[in-house]
Amino acid sequence: TDPALIRNFCIIAHIDHGKSTLADRMLQITGVVDDRSMRAQYLDRMDIERERGITIKSQAVRLPWDGHVLNMIDTPGHVDFTYEVSRSLQACEGAILLVDAAQGIEAQTLANLYLAMNADLHIIPVLNKIDLPAAQPEKFAEELAGLIGCEPSDVLRVSGKTGEGVRELLDHVVASVPAPVGKADAAARALIFDSVYDTYRGVVTYVRVIDGHLSKRERILMMSTSATHETLEIGVISPEPKPSELGLGVGEVGYLITGVKDVRQSRVGDTVTSAAKPAGEMLAGYEHPKPMVFSGLYPIDGDEYPELREALDKLQLNDAALVYEPETSAALGFGFRVGFLGLLHMEIVRERLEREFGLSLISTAPNVVYRVIMEDGSEHTVTNPSEFPSGGKIAQVFEPVTKSTILAPAEFIGAIMEICQGRRGQLKGMDYLSEDRVEIRYELPLGEIIFDFFDQLKSRTRGYASLDYEPAGEAEADLVKVDILLQGEAVDAFSAIVHKDKAYGYGVDMAKKLRELIPRQQFEVPIQAAIGARVIARENIRAIRKDVLAKCYGGDISRKRKLLEKQKEGKKRMKMVGRVEVPQEAFVAALSTD
Ligand code: GTP
């Protein structure tokens, strides 16, 4: 295709503002999907995505429109996937900024808009859901115009649901989004903006060709790893994969298949070039995915450990950001320490392990990565609280911090500031987007955000606030490790790294929780919270002689036997911490956040 006829664009929107619905309507209006086979949310393929209504994996669809070729590139909507969003944006020249006409701009809209502006994309402001009785297009057109510096009348109005305004929007994309420019006769350079594992075909790699040309049956080179592969198939998605004999030229968006079985061999952000005539320089901005949040994952039934390993191996084929290594816990047995991009990523992985692989799991409280510098100058990277050096020779501890943006109605400013202040936040700035809506910017430790921050924010603002954050380096903090001891024995799964001012609170809460959850033993069991050798909280579980047979009256021998058997079975699920028997459920309950 002549690059002058190509328009590459994406839709950026906050969750639930209607991106998928609009995309569906575009597929239908351009005739790519006929009305009969129209399936709601065609682009969201994974079950979890559909059920939760979130888009995790970006995809690209080619839409014919008015003699032009529109490539619609789907961007993931959530903060954890900022890097993937940035790569998808890099593959485009324009972005539709889609805002719910009844809700207005939200934190994610803003974060993604900033990314799109950084990528120099042409922005098309659009209000969606104008069919809603609660829509306030005048008000929010003003807000949008103020934000991107255009006139309120430049803001398009559509309904993804009824289709109103969607044709005009497509015309507008053709008229206003710049055509791609690249060097047709230069060495090939294509940007990988997504890479998806398919059971039958292996990895499907989505690319945007910047310069040159990629063909079928060509040896290609992945520039970040220097690995070479052969393109077995190359083509475009419209809406199903359509192989192309001509390959892909400048400005085109499509997919290629090389037969590799692991997405780590075809990484988002990498540059594909020709092995025979490689480009001199790769495209800018490649980053290795970096896990930010770690948690221990253990099978509730210890026998399922091999299944858990196998499941993680399989998930990793499709998820280059997932990392894990085996770990053993005295309390929980054999499991894995798993690294994630963020909280949502963690939830998704957990859910897939449980749903697709039928595993029952316990996870330890998530933690971030700390950098600990000792007085002798040595340095430790801590991804697991139990590895935190406990000697007194720590000179400095660094933790990751974020640039966080919160958008909310102005009436909640006080509540939001209180939450952020309570979590060691530093106010960086505040702006009114309109009379009654503010954008509040904070520097917040990531470790504080991953600990029920969303829930707090939601409940204190009655769900009206939205949050977005991006990594912003690290900062020194006064952090300590709190251990929880049962009868003098530390229970590794409950160790946590917390700020000095919060250590006492954590210790008291944990000790109380465990006192209620752990059944009495035949001897007294002290529960202590300690920083190093210093005990900061203590509870006692009083001794009891429990006799299951006491419950039985009369001499029904079979009933007695049943009870004894039951008790034996219960014992199997007991974990020993020193001499203390702790039912698995107690750990599970103590580790669950609610
Ligand atoms: P994520 O994939 O989570 O980012 O969500 P999304 O932005 O793709 O939103 P989606 O298309 O799933 O729409 C969210 C909800 O809004 C759904 O219940 C849609 O039916 C509804 N919706 C989307 N567009 C419109 C519209 O134009 N009018 C009305 N009334 N409802 C809409």
XYZ file of C-alpha atoms in Angstrom, residues 20 27 34 120 127 142 191 200 204 234 242-243 303 305 323 398-399 411 470 513 532 566:
22
model
C -14.117 -1.626 22.868
C -15.292 -2.880 12.479
C -20.623 -8.249 9.014
C 4.033 13.518 19.004
C -16.769 12.547 23.617
C -14.849 22.554 27.421
C 8.762 -2.034 15.722
C -1.290 -23.760 17.484
C 2.313 -14.084 16.725
C 3.391 -12.405 7.319
C -4.825 -12.729 6.391
C -1.447 -13.822 5.040
C 1.151 -31.880 46.117
C 3.731 -27.806 43.402
C 9.481 -13.790 36.302
C 16.032 2.819 49.065
C 12.519 2.121 47.828
C -14.975 18.222 47.333
C 4.334 5.764 36.818
C -5.155 -11.539 63.860
C 15.502 -7.571 64.960
C -11.443 -36.476 60.526
